[in-house]
CSV table of C-alpha atoms and ligand atoms in Angstrom, one decimal:
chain,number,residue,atom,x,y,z
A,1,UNK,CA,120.7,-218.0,-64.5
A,2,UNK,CA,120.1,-217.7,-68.1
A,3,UNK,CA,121.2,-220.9,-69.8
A,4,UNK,CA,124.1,-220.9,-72.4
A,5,UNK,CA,121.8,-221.6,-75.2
A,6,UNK,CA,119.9,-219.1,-74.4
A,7,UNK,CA,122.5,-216.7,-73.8
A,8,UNK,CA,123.1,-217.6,-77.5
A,9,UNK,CA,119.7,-217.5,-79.1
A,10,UNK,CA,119.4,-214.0,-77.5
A,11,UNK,CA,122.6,-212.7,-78.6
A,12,UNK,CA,121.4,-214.0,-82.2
A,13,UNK,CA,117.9,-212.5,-82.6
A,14,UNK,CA,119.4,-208.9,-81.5
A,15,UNK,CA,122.0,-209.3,-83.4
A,16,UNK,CA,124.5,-208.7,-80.0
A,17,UNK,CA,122.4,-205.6,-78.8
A,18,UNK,CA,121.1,-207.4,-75.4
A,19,UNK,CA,122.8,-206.5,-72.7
A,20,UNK,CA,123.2,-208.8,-70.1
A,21,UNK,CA,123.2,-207.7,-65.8
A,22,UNK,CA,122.3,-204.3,-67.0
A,23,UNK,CA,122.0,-202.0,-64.2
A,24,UNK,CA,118.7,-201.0,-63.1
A,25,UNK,CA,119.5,-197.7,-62.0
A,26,UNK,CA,120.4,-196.5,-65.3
A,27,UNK,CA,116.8,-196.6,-66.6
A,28,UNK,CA,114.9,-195.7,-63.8
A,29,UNK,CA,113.9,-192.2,-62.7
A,30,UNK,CA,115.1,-193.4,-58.8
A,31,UNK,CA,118.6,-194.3,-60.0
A,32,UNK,CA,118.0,-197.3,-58.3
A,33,UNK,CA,117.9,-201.0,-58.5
A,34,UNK,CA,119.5,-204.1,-59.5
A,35,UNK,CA,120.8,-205.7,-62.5
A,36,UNK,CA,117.9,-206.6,-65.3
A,37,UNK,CA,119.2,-210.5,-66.1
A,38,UNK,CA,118.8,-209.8,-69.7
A,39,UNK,CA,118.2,-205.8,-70.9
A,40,UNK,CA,116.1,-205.9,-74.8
A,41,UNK,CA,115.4,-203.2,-76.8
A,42,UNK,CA,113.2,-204.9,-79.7
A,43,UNK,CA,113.8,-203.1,-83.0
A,44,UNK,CA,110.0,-204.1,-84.4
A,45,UNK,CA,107.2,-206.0,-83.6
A,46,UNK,CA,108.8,-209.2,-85.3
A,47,UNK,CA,111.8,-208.8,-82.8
A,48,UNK,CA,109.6,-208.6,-79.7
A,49,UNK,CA,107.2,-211.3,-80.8
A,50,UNK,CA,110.8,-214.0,-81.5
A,51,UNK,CA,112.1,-212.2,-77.9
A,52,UNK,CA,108.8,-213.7,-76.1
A,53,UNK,CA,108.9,-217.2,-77.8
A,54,UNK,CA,112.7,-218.1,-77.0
A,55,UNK,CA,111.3,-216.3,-73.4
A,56,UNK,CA,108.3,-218.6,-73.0
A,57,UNK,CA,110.0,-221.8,-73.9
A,58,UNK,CA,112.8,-221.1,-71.6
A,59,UNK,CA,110.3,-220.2,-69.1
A,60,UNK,CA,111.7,-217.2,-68.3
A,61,UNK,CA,109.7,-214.3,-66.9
A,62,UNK,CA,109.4,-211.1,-69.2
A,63,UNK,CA,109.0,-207.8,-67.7
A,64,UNK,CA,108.1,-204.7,-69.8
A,65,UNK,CA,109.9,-201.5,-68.8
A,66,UNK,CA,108.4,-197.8,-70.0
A,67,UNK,CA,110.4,-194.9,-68.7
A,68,UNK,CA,110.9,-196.5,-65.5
A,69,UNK,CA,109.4,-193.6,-63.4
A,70,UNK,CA,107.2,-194.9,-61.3
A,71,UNK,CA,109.2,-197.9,-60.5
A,72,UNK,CA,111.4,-199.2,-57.3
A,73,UNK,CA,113.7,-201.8,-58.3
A,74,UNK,CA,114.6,-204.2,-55.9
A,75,UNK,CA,118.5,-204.2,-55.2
A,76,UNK,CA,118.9,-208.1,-56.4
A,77,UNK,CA,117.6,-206.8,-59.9
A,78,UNK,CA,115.4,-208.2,-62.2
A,79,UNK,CA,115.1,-212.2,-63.3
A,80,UNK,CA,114.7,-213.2,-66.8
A,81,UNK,CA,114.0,-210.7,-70.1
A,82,UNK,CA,113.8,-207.0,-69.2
A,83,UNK,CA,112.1,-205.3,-72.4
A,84,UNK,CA,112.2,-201.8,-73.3
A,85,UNK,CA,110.1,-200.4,-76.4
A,86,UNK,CA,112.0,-197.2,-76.1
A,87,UNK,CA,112.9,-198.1,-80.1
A,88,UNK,CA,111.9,-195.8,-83.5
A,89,UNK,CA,109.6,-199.0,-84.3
A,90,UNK,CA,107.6,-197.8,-80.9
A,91,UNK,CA,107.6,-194.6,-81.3
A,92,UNK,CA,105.4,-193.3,-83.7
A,93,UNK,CA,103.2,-191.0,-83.3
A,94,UNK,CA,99.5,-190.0,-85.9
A,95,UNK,CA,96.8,-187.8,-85.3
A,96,UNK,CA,93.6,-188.5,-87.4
A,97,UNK,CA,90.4,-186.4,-86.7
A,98,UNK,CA,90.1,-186.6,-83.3
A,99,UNK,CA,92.0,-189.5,-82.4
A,100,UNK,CA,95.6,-189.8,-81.5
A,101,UNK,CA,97.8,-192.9,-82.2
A,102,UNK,CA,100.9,-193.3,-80.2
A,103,UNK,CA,103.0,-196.0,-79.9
A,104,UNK,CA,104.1,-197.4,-76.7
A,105,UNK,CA,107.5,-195.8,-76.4
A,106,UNK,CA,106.2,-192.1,-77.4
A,107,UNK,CA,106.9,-189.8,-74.0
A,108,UNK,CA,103.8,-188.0,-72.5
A,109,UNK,CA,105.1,-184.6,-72.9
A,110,UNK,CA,105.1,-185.7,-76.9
A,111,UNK,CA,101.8,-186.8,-76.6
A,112,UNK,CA,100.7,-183.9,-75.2
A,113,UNK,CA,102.6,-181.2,-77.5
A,114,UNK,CA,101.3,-182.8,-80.7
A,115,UNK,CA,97.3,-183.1,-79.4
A,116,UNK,CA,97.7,-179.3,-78.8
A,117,UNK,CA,99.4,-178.7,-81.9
A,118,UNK,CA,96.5,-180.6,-83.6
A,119,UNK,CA,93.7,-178.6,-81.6
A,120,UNK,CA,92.9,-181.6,-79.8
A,121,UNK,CA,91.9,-181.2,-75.8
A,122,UNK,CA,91.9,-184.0,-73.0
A,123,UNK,CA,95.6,-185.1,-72.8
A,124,UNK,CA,96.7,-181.9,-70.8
A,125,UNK,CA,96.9,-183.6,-67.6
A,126,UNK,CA,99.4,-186.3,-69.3
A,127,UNK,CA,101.9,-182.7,-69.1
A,128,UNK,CA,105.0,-183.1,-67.0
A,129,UNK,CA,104.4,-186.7,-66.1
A,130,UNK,CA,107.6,-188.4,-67.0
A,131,UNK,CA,106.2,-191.2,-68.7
A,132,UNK,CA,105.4,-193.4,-71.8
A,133,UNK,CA,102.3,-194.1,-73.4
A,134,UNK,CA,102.8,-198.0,-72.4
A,135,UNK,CA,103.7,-197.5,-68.7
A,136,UNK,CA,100.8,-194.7,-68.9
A,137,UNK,CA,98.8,-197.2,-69.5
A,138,UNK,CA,100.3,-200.1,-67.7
A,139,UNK,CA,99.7,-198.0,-64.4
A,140,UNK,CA,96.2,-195.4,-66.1
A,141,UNK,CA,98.7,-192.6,-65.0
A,142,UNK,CA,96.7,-190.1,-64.1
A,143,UNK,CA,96.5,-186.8,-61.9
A,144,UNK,CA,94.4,-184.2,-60.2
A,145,UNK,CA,92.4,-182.3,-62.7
A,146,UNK,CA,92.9,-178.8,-60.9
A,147,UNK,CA,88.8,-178.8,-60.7
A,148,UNK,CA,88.4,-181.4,-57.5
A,149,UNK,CA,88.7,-184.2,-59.5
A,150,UNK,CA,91.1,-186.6,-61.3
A,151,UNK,CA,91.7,-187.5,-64.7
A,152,UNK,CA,93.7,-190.5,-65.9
A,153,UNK,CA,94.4,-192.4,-68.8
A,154,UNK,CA,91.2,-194.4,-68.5
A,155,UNK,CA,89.4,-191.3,-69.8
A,156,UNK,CA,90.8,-190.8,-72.7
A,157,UNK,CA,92.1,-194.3,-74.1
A,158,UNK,CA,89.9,-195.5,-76.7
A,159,UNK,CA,91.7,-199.2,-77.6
A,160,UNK,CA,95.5,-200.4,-77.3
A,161,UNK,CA,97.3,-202.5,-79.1
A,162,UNK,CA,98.9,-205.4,-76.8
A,163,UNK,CA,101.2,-208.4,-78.1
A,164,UNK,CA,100.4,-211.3,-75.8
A,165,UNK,CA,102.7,-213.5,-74.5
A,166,UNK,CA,102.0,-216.0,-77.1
A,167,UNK,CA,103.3,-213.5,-79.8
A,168,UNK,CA,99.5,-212.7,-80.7
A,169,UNK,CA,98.7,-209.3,-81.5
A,170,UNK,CA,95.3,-208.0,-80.3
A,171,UNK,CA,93.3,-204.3,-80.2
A,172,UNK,CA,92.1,-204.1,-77.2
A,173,UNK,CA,89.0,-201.9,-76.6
A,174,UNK,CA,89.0,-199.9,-73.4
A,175,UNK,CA,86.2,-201.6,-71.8
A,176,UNK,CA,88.5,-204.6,-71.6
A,177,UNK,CA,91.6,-203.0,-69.9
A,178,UNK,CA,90.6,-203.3,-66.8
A,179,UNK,CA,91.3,-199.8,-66.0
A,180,UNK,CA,91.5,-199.0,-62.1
A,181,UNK,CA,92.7,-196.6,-60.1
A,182,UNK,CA,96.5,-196.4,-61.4
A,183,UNK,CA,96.3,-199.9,-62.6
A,184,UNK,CA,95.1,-201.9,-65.8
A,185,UNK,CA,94.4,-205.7,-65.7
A,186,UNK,CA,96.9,-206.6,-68.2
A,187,UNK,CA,97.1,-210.2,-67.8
A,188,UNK,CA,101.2,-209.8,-68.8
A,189,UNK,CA,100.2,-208.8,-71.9
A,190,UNK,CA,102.6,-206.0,-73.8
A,191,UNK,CA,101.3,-202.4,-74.7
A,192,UNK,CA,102.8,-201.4,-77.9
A,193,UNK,CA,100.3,-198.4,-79.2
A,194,UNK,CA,97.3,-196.7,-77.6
A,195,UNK,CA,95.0,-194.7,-79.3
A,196,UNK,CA,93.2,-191.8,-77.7
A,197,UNK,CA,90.1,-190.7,-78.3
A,198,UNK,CA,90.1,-186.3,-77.8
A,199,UNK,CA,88.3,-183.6,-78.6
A,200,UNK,CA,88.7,-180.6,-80.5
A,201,UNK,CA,90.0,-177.6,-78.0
A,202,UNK,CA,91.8,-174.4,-79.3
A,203,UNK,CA,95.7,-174.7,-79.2
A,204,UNK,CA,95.5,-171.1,-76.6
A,205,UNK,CA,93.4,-172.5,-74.1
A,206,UNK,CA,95.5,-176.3,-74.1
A,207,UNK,CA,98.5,-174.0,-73.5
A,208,UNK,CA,97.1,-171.9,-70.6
A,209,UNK,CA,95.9,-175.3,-69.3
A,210,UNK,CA,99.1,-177.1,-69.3
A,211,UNK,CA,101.2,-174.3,-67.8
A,212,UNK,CA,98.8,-173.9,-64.7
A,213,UNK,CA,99.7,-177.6,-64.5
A,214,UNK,CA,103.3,-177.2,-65.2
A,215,UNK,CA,103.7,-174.4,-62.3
A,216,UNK,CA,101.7,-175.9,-59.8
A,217,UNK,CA,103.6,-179.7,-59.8
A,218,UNK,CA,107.1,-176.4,-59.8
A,219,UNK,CA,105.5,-174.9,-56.7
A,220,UNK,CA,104.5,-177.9,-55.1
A,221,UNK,CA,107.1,-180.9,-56.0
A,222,UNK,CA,110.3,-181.8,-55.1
A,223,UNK,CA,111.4,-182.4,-59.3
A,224,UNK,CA,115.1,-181.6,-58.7
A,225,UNK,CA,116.4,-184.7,-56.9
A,226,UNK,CA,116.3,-188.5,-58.2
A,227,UNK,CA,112.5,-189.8,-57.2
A,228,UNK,CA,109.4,-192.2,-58.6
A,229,UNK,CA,107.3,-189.3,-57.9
A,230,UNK,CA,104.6,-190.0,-55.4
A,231,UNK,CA,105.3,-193.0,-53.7
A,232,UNK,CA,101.9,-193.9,-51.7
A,233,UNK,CA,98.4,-193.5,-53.7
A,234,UNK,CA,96.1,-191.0,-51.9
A,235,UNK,CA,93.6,-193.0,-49.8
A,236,UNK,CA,90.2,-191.5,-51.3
A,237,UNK,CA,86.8,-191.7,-49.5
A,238,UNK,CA,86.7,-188.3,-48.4
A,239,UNK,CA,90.3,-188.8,-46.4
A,240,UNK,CA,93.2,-186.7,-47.0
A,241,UNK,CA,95.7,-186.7,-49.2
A,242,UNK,CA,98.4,-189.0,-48.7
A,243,UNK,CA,100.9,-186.2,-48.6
A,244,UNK,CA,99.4,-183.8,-46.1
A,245,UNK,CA,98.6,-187.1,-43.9
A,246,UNK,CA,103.0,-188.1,-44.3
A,247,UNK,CA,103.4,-184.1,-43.4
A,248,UNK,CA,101.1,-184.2,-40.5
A,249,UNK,CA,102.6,-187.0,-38.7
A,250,UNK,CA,105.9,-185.0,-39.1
A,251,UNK,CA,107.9,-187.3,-41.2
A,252,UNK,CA,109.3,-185.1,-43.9
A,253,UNK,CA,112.4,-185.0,-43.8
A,254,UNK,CA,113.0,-188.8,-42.3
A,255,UNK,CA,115.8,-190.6,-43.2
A,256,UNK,CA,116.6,-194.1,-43.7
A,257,UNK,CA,120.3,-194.5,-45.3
A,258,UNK,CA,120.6,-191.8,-48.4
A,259,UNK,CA,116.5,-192.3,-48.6
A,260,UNK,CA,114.8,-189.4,-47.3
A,261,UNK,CA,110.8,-188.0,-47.3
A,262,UNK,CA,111.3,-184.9,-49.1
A,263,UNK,CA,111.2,-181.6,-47.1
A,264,UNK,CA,109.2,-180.3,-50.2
A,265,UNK,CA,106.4,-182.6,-50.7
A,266,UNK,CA,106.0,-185.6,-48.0
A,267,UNK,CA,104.5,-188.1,-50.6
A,268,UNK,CA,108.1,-188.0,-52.3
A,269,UNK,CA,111.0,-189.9,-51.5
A,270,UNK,CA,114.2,-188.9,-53.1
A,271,UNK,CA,117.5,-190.2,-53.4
A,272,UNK,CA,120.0,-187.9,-52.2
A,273,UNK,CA,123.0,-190.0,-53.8
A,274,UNK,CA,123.6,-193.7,-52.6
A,275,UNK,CA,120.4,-194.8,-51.8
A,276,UNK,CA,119.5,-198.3,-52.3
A,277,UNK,CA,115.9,-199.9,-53.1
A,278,UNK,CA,116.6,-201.1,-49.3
A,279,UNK,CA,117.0,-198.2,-47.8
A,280,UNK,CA,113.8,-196.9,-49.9
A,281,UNK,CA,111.5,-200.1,-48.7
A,282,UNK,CA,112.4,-199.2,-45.1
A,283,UNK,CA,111.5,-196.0,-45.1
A,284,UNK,CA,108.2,-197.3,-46.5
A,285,UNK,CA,107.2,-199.2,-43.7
A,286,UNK,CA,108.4,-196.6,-41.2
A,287,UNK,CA,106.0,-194.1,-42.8
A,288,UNK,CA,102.9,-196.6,-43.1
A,289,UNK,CA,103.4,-197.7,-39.4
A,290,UNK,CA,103.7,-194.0,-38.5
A,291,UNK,CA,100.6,-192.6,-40.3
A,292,UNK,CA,98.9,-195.9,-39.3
A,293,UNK,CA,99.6,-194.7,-35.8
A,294,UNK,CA,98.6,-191.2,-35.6
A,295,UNK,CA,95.6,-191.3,-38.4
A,296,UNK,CA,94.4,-195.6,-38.6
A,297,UNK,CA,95.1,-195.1,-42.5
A,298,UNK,CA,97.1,-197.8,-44.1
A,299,UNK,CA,99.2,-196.1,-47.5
A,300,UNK,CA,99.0,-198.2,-50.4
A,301,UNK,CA,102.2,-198.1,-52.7
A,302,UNK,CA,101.6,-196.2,-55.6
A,303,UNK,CA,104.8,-196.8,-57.2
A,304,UNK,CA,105.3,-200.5,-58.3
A,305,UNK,CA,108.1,-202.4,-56.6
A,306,UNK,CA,109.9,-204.8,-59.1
A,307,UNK,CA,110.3,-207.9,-58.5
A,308,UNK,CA,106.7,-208.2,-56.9
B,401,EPU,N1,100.2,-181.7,-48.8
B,401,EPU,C1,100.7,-181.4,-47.5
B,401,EPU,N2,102.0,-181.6,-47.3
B,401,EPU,C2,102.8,-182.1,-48.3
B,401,EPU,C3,102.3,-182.4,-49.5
B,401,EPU,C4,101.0,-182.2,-49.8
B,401,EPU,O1,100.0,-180.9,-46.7
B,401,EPU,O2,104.0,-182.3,-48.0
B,401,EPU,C5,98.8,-181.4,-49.0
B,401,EPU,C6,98.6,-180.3,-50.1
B,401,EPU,O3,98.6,-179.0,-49.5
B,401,EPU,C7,97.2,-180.7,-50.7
B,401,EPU,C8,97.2,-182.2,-50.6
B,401,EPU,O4,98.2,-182.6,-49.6
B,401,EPU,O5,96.2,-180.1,-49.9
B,401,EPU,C9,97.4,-182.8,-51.9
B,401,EPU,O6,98.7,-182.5,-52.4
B,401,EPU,P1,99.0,-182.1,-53.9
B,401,EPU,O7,98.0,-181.1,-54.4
B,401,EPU,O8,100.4,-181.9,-54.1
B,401,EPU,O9,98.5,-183.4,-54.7
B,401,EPU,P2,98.8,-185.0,-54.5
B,401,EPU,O10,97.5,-185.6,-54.2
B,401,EPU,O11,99.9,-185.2,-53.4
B,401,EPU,C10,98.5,-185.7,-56.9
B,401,EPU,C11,99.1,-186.8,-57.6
B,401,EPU,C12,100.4,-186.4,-58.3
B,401,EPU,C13,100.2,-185.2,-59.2
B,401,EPU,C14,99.6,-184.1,-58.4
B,401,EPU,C15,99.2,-182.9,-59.4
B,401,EPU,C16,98.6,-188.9,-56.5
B,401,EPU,C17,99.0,-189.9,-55.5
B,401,EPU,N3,99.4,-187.9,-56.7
B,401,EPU,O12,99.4,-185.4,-55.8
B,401,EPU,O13,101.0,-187.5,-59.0
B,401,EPU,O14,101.4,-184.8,-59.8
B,401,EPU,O15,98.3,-184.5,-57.8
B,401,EPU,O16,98.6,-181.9,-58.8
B,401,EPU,O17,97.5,-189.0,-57.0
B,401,EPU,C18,102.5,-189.3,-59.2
B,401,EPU,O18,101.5,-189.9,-59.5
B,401,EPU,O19,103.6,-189.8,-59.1
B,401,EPU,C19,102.2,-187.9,-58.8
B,401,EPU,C20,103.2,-187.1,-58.2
C-alpha cells in the first residue's frame, strides 16, 4: 500500500496524470494482468529522475514497462511505481551517418522504416516485432536471421543511455550491457535512448529484406489473437526449436481456462478472451512437464513474468 503522502507527492510531480490500480491488461500485448499500484508516464527526463527519488525513499520497487509484449503479468498486479516512457520526451528519433539514435519509447517498426529510409542496413530483423527500443533492449529482442542464424539487438547497439536508480544519467557502451541471449544485465537501471550503430544498405534491398520477414512470421504465426509472442526460448545446442518440440509432443491446441497453445504455432499461447495470467502459468508447467517427458528438454520462459 502506497502511503498517503506519497499518494500526494506523486499526484504533485505529475501534475494528477498518475494513475493509480491501473489495469495491466490494458498495456500489455496478452491483455492480461493485474493492477500496476501506481501507472507513470514521465513527461522528461527531470520527471523520471523526481519519480525515482520520491520512489527510492519510499522504498518502493520501480518497474519499467516498454510496449508490454513480451510480458505476463501476474493477476495480483504490480507493487510500487509502474513506468512507461511511452511519452514525446522518449520518443525521438536522429539518424547521423551511420548511426541511429532512438529514444526508449520509439516502436521497432519506426526504427526500422527510418534506417531504411536513410539507406541504413542491420535493423531489418527489428521488422514486425511489437516492441520499443527500451524493452528491445531490456530483453536484446532478437530473431532468426532467415540465413541459420540469429540476430538480436546485441549486434547492432553501439551505447544506451540508462538513468540509474539514483537519478544519474550514464552512456553505457555495449560491452557493458551485459547482453545475453534475450536478456541484458541491467542492474534496475532505466533505458531511455539507444544508439545503433548500421551500415549503409540500399533502401530496395532493406525492403525485399523486411517483407520476406514480414510474410514468413504471416505464414508461420498465430498474429491475430491476444499473445506475448513466443512464450518459451528455443533450447539451442543443436536441439530443436522449441516450437516443433511443443508440436511434437501434441500439445497445440491444449487448454487450460481461456489459455490455449495455439493451433498455428505451438510456441504461442493466446488468449482466446478471459484468460487470466493463472490460467497462462498453468498451461506453462503442463507444457514443460510434457516436453520434459517425451524429449528430457526443460523450456525456459522466454517471456518475462512480472512480478518475478
Ligand atoms: N515448428 C513446428 N511446429 C510449430 C511451430 C514451429 O514444427 O507449431 C518448427 C518450424 O517448422 C521450424 C521450427 O519449429 O522448423 C522453428 O519455428 P519458426 O521458424 O517459426 O521459428 P521459432 O524459432 O519458433 C523464432 C523466434 C521468433 C521469431 C521467429 C522468426 C525464438 C524463441 N523465437 O521463432 O520470435 O519471430 O523466429 O522467424 O527465438 C518472439 O521472440 O516472441 C518470437 C516470436
Amino acid at each position: 500500500m502506497i502511503a498517503t503522502t506519497v499518494h500526494q507527492e506523486l499526484v504533485e510531480l505529475t501534475g494528477g496524470r498518475v494513475r493509480f490500480d491501473e489495469p495491466m491488461r490494458l498495456h500489455t500485448s496478452f491483455h492480461i494482468g493485474g493492477p500496476a499500484e501506481a501507472w507513470v508516464e514521465p513527461q522528461g527526463l527531470e520527471e523520471l529522475r523526481a519519480l525515482l527519488a520520491v520512489a527510492a525513499s519510499a522504498e518502493m520497487p520501480v518497474t519499467p514497462i516498454g510496449a508490454g509484449a513480451n510480458l505476463l503479468v501476474r493477476d495480483g498486479g504490480i507493487p510500487g511505481l509502474v513506468v512507461s516512457l511511452n511519452t514525446p520526451a522518449f520518443r525521438r528519433l536522429l539518424v547521423d551517418g551511420e548511426t541511429l539514435t532512438a529514444g526508449a519509447g520509439v516502436g521497432l517498426d519506426r526504427v526500422v522504416a527510418a534506417a531504411r529510409e536513410a539507406g541504413l542496413g542491420g535493423c531489418e530483423f527489428l521488422a514486425g516485432i511489437p516492441g520499443k527500443v527500451g524493452g528491445a533492449v531490456r530483453m536484446n529482442a532478437g530473431t532468426r536471421d532467415g540465413q541459420g542464424g540469429f540476430r538480436a539487438m546485441s549486434d547492432v547497439v553501439a551505447r544506451v543511455t540508462v538513468v540509474r536508480r539514483d537519478g544519474t544519467v550514464a552512456a553505457t557502451p555495449a560491452a557493458e550491457i551485459g547482453f545475453e541471449y534475450r536478456r541484458a544485465a541491467l542492474n534496475g537501471d532505466l533505458v531511455v535512448e539507444a544508439v545503433l550503430q548500421l551500415a549503409p544498405r540500399p533502401p530496395e534491398e532493406i525492403g525485399q529484406r523486411v517483407t520476406a520477414l514480414m510474410a514468413y512470421k504471416r505464414a508461420t504465426q498465430d498474429l491475430t489473437a491476444p499473445s506475448a509472442g513466443c512464450i518459451f526460448k528455443n533450447p539451442g545446442g543443436g536441439r530443436p526449436a522449441a516450437g516443433r518440440l511443443i508440436d511434437q509432443a501434441g500439445l497445440k491446441g491444449m487448454r487450460v481456462g481461456d489459455a490455449i497453445i495455439s493451433p498455428r504455432h505451438a510456441n504461442f499461447i493466446v488468449n482466446l478472451g478471459e484468460a487470466t495470467a493463472g490460467d497462462v502459468l498453468a498451461l506453462i508447467s503442463a507444457v514443460q512437464y510434457k516436453v520434459m517427458q517425451e524429449h528430457g528438454v526443460f523450456l525456459e520462459l522466454e517471456v518475462q513474468v512480472m512480478p518475478q
